[in-house]
PDB file of C-alpha atoms in Angstrom:
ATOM      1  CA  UNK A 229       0.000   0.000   0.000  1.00  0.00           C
ATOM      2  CA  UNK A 230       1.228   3.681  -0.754  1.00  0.00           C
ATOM      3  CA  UNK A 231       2.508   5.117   2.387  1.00  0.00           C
ATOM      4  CA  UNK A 232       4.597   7.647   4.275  1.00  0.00           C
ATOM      5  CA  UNK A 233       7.146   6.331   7.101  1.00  0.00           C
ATOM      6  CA  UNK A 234       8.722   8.130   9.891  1.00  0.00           C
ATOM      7  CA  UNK A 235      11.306   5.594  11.092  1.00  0.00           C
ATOM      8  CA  UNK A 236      12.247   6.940  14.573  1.00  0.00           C
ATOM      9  CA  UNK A 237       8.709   7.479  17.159  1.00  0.00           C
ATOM     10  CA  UNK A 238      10.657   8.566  19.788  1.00  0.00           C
ATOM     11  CA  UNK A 239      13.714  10.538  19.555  1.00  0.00           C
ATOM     12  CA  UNK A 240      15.467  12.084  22.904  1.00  0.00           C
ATOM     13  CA  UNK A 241      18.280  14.541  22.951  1.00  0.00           C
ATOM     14  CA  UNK A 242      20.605  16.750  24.540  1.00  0.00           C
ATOM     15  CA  UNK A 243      20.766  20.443  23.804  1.00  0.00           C
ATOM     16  CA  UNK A 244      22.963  21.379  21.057  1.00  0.00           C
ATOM     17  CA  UNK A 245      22.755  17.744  19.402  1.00  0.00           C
ATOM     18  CA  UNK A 246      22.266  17.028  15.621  1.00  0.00           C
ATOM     19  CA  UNK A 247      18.446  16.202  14.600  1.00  0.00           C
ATOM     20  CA  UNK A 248      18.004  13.982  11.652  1.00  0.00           C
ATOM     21  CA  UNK A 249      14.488  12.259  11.135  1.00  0.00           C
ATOM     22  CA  UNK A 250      13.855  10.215   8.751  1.00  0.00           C
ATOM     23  CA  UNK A 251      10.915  10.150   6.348  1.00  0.00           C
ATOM     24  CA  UNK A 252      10.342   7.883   3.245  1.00  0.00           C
ATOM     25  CA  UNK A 253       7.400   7.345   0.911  1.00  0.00           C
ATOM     26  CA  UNK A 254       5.827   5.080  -1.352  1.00  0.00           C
ATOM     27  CA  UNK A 255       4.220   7.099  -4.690  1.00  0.00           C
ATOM     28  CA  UNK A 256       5.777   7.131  -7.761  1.00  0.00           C
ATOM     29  CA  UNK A 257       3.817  10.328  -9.458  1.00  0.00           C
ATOM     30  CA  UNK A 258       4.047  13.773  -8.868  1.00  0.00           C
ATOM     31  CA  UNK A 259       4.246  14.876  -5.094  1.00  0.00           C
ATOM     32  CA  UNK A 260       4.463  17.733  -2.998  1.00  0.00           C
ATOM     33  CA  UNK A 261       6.587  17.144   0.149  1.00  0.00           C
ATOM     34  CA  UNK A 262       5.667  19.024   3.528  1.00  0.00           C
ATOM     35  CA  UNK A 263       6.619  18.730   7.971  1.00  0.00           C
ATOM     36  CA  UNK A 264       4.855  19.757  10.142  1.00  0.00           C
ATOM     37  CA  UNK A 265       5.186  20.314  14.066  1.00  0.00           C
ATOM     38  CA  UNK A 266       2.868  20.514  16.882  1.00  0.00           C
ATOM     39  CA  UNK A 267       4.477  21.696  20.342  1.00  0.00           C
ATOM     40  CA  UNK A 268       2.635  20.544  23.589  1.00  0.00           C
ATOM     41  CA  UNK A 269      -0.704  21.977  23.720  1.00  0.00           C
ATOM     42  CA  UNK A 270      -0.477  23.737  20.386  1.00  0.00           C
ATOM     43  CA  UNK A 271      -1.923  23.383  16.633  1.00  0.00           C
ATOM     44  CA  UNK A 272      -0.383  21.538  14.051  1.00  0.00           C
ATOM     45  CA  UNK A 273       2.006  23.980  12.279  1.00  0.00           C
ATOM     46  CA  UNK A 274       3.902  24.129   9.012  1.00  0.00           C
ATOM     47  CA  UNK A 275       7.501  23.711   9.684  1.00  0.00           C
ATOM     48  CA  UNK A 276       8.683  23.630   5.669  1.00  0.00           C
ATOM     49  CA  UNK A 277       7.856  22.488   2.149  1.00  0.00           C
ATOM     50  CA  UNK A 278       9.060  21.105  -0.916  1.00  0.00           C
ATOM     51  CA  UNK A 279       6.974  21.964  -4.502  1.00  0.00           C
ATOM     52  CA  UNK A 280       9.894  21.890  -6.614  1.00  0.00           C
ATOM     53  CA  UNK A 281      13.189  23.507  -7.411  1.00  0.00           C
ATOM     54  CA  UNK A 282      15.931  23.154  -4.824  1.00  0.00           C
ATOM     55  CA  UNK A 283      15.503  19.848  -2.957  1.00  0.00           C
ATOM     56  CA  UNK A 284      17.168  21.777  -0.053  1.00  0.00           C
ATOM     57  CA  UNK A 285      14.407  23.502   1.642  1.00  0.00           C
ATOM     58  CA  UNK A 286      14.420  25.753   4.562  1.00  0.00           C
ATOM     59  CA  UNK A 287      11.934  26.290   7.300  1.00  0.00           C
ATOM     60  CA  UNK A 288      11.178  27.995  10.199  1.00  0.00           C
ATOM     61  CA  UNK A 289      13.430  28.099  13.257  1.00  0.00           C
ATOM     62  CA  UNK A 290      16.401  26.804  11.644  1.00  0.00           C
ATOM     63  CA  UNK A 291      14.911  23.728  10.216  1.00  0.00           C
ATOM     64  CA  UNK A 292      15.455  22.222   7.124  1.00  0.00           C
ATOM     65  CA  UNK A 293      15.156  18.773   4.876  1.00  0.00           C
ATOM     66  CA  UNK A 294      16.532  17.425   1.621  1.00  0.00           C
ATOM     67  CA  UNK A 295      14.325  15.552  -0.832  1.00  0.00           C
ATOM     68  CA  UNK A 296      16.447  12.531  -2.644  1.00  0.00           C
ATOM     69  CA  UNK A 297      13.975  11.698  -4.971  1.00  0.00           C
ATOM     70  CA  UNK A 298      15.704   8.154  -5.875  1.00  0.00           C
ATOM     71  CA  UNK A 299      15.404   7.058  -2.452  1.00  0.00           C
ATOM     72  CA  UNK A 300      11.960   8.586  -2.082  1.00  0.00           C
ATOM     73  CA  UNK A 301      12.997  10.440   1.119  1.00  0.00           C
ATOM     74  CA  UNK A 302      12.438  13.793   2.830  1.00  0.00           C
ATOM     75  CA  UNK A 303      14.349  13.910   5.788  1.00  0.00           C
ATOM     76  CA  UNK A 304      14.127  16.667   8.205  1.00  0.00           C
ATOM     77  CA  UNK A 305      17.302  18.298   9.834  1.00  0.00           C
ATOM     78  CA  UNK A 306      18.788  20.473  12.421  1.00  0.00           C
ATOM     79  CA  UNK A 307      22.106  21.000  13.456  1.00  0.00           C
ATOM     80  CA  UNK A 308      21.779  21.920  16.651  1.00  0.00           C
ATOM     81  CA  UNK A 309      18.525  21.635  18.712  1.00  0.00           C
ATOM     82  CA  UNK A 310      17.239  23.482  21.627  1.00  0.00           C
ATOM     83  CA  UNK A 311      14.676  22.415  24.686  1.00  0.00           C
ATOM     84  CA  UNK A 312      11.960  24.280  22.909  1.00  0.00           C
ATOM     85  CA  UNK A 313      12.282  21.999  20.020  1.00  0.00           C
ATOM     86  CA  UNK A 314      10.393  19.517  21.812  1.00  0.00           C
ATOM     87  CA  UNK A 315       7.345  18.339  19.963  1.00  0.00           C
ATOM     88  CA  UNK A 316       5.596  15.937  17.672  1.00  0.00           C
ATOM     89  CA  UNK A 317       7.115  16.153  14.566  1.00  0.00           C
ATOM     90  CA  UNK A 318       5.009  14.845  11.357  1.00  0.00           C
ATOM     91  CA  UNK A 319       5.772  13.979   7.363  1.00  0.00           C
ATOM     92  CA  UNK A 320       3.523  14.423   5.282  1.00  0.00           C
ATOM     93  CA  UNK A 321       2.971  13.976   1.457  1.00  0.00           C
ATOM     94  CA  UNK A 322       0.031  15.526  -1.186  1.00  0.00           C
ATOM     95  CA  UNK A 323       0.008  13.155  -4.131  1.00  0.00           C
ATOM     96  CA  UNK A 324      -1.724  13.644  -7.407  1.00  0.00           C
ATOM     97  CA  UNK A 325      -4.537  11.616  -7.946  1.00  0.00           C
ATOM     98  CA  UNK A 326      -6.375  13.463 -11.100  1.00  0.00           C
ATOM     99  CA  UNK A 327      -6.880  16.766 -10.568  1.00  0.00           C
ATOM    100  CA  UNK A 328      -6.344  17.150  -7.151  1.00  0.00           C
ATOM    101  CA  UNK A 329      -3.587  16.067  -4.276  1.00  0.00           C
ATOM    102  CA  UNK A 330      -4.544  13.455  -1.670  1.00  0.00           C
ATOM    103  CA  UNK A 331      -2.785  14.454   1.628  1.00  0.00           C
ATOM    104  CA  UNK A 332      -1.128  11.291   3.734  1.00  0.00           C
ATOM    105  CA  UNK A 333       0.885  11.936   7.169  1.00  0.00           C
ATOM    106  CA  UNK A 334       3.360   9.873   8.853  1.00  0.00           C
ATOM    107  CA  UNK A 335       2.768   8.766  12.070  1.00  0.00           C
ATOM    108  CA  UNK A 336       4.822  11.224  13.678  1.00  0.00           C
ATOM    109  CA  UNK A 337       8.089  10.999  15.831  1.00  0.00           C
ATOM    110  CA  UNK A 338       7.988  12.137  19.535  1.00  0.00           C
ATOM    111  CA  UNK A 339      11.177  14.373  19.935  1.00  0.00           C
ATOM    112  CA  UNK A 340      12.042  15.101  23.726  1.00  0.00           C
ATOM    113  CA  UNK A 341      15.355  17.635  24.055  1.00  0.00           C
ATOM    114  CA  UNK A 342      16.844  17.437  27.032  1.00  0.00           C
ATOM    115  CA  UNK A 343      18.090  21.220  28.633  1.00  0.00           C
TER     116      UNK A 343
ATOM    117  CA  UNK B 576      -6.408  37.427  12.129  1.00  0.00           C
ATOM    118  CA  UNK B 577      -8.492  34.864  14.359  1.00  0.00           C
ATOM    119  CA  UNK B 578      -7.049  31.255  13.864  1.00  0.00           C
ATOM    120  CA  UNK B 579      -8.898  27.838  12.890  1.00  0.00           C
ATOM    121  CA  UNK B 580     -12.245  27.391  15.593  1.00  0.00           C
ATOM    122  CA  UNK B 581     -13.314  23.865  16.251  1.00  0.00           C
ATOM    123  CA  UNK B 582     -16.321  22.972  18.258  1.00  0.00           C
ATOM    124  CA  UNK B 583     -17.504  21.681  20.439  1.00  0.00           C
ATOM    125  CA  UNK B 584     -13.498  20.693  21.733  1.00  0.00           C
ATOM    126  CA  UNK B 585     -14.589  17.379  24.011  1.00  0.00           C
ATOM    127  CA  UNK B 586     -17.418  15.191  23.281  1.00  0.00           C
ATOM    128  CA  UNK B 587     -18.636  11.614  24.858  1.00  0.00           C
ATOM    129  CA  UNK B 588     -20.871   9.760  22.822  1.00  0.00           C
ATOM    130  CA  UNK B 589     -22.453   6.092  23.065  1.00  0.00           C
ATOM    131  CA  UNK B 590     -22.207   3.356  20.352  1.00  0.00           C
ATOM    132  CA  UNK B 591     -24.556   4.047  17.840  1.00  0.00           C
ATOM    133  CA  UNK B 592     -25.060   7.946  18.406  1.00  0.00           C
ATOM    134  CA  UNK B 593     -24.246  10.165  15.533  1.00  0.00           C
ATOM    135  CA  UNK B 594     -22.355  13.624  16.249  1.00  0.00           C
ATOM    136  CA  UNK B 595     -21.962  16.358  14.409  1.00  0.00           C
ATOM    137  CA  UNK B 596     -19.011  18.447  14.737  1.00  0.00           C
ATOM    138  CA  UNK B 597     -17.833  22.173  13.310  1.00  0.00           C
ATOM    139  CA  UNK B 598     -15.435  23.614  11.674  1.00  0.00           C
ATOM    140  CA  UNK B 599     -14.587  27.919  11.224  1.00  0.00           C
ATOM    141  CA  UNK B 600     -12.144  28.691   8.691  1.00  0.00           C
ATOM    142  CA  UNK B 601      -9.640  31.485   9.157  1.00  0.00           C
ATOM    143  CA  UNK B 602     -11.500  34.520   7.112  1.00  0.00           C
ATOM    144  CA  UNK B 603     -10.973  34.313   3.542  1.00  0.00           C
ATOM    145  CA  UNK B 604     -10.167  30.626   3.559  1.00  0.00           C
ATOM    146  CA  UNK B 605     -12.367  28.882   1.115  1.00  0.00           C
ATOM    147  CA  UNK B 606     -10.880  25.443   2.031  1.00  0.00           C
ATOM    148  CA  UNK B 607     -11.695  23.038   5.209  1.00  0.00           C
ATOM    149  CA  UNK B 608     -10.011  19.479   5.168  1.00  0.00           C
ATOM    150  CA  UNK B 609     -11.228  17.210   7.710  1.00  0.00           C
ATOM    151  CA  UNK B 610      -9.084  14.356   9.695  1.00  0.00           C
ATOM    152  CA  UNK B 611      -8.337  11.899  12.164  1.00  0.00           C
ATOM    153  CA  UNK B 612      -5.670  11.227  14.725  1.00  0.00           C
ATOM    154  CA  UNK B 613      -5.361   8.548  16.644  1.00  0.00           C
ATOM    155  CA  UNK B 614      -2.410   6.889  18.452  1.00  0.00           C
ATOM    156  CA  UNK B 615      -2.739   4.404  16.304  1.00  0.00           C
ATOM    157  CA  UNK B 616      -2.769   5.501  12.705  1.00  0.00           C
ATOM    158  CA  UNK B 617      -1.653   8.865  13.126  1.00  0.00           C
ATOM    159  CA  UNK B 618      -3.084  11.483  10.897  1.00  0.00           C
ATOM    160  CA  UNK B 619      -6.042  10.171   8.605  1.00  0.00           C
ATOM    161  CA  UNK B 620      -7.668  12.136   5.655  1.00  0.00           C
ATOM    162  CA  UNK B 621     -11.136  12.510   5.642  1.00  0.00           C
ATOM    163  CA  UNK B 622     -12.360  14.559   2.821  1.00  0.00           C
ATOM    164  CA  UNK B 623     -12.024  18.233   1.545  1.00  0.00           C
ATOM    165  CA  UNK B 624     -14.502  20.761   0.874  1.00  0.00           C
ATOM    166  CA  UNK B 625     -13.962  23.344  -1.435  1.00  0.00           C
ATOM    167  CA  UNK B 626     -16.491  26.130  -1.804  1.00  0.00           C
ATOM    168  CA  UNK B 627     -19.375  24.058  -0.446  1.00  0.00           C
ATOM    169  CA  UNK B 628     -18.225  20.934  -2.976  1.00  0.00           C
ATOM    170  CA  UNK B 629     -16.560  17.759  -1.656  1.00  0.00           C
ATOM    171  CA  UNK B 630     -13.209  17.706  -3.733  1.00  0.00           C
ATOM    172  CA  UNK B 631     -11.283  14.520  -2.370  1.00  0.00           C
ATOM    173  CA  UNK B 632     -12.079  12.171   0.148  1.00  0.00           C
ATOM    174  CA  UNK B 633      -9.857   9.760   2.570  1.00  0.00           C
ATOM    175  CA  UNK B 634     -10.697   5.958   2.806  1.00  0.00           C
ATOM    176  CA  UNK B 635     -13.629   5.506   5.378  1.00  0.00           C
ATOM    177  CA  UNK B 636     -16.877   4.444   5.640  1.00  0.00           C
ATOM    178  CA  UNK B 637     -19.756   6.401   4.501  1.00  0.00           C
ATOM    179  CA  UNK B 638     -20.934   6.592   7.884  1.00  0.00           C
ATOM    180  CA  UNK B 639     -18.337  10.136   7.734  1.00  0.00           C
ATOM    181  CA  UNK B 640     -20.178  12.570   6.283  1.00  0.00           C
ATOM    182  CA  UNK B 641     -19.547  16.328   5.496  1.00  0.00           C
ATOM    183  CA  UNK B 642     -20.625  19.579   4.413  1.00  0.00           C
ATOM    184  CA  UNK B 643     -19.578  23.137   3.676  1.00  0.00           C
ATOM    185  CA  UNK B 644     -21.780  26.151   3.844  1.00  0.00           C
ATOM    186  CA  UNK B 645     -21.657  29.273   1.533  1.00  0.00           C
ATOM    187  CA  UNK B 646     -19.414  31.167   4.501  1.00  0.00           C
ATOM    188  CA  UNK B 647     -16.966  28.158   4.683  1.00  0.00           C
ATOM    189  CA  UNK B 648     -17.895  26.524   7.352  1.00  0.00           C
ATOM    190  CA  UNK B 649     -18.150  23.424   7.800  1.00  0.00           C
ATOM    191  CA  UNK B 650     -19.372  20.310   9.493  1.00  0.00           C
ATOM    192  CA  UNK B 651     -18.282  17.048   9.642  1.00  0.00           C
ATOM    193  CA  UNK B 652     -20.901  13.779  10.729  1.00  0.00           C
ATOM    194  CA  UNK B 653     -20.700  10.405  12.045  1.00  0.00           C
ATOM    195  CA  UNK B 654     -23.720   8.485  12.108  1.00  0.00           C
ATOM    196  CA  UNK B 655     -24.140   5.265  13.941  1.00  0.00           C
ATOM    197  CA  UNK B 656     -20.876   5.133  16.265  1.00  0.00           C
ATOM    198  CA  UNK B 657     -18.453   2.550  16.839  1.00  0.00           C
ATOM    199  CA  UNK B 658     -16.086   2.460  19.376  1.00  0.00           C
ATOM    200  CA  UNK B 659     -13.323   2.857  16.941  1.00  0.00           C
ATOM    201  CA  UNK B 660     -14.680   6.167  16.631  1.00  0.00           C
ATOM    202  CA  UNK B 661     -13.004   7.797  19.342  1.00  0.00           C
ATOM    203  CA  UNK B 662     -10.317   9.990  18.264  1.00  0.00           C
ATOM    204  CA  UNK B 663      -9.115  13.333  18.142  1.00  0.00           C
ATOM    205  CA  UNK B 664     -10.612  15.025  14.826  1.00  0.00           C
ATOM    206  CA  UNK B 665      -9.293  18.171  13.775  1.00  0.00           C
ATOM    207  CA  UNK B 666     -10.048  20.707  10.642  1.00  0.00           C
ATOM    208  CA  UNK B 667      -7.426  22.511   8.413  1.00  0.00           C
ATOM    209  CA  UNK B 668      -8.226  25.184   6.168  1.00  0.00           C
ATOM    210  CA  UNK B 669      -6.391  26.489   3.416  1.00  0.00           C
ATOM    211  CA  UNK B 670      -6.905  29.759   0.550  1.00  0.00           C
ATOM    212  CA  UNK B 671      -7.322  27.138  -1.852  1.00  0.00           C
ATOM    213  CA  UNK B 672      -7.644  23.835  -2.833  1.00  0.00           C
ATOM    214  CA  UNK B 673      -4.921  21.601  -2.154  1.00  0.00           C
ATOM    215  CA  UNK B 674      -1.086  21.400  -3.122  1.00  0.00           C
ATOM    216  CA  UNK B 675       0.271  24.495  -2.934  1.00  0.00           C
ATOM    217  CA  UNK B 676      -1.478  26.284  -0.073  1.00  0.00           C
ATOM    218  CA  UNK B 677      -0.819  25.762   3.455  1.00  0.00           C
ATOM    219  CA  UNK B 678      -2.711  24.415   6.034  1.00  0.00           C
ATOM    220  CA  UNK B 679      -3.463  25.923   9.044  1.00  0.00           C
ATOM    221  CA  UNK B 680      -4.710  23.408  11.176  1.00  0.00           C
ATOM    222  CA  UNK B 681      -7.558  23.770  14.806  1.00  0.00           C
ATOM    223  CA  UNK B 682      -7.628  22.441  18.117  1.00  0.00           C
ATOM    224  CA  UNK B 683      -9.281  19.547  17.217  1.00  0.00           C
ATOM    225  CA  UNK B 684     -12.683  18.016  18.379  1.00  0.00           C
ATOM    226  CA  UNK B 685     -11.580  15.186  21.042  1.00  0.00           C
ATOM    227  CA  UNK B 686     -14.380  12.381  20.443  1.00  0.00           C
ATOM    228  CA  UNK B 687     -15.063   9.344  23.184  1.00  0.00           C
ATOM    229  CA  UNK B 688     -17.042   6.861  22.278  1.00  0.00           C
ATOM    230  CA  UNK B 689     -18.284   4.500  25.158  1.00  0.00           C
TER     231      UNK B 689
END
């Protein structure tokens, strides 16, 4: 089945460690690549994007993530994270299916930082 | 600019109740997605209304119904509840339809079904 996998659900760290998270996918059509973030007790937020164009997107907050379209992956990144980074962190991809884009999410990765 | 409303925000239902729940769009958005979230499966697509038409929908049962009113709004149902039902359900809306514009997601309705 066509599907988006986050490969680490729980991630802990200490302050000023490397974040890499790993997200993979299974369409082979057009797709539009996105992460998104919810901190405790907030919304769901847009952290970044990929439409096209550089595969090296930046987001907010210092985040960014590299689309290697031969190994269908999205990975998100961060070189050095912070206590407030703490959150649920979620992949998510918009394929085409006709005229529209059907939206699929990961199932998220639990990132705890560590002050 | 007043964010994404959802209500009611907590909800306890019995098997076999239907709810309805609603969804406020941030001004100007003419978009409201609908999903699912459980611990589970994570984040689960629903449908999509675009100016009051249903323009994709997710893979459940048609007992998840929708609708979108001329001002955007919108309303999501579930008729005859199952205990698999319980889950946190939250709305998203967007300028327009789809891939490219963001979503900007609620609270979320959190639905118990005993």
């Amino acid at each position: 089945a066509q599907s988006v996998s986050q490969h680490n659900h729980h991630v802990i760290l200490s302050e000023a460690a490397s974040l890499e998270l790993g997200c993979n996918y299974s369409y082979g059509g057009t797709v539009n690549l996105f992460w998104y973030v919810q901190y405790p007790g907030q919304h769901l937020q847009l952290l970044l994007k990929y439409f096209s164009g550089d595969p090296l997107v930046k987001g907010i907050k210092g985040f960014e993530a590299e689309f290697i379209k031969s190994k269908f992956s999205f990975n998100l990144r961060k070189p050095s994270v912070q206590w407030s980074d703490t959150a649920e962190y979620f992949c998510a991809v918009n394929r085409r299916s006709g005229g529209s884009y059907i939206p699929t999410f990961g199932r998220g990765t639990s990132l705890i930082v560590h002050p | 600019k007043a964010g994404v409303t959802q209500t009611p925000r907590y909800l306890i239902k019995t098997r076999g109740q239907q709810v309805t729940l609603s969804c406020s769009p941030i001004s100007g958005h003419r978009s409201v997605s609908w999903y699912q979230q459980t611990p589970g499966q994570g984040l689960q697509f629903l449908f999509e209304y675009f100016s009051e038409t249903q323009r994709n929908k997710g893979n459940f049962p048609g007992r998840f119904s929708g609708r979108q009113f001329s001002n955007s709004r919108s309303e999501m149902n579930v008729s005859t509840l199952e205990l698999g039902d319980s889950a946190l359900y939250l709305c998203a809306s967007s300028q327009g339809q789809g891939s490219p514009y963001e979503q900007y997601f609620g609270p979320g309705t959190r639905l118990t079904v005993t």
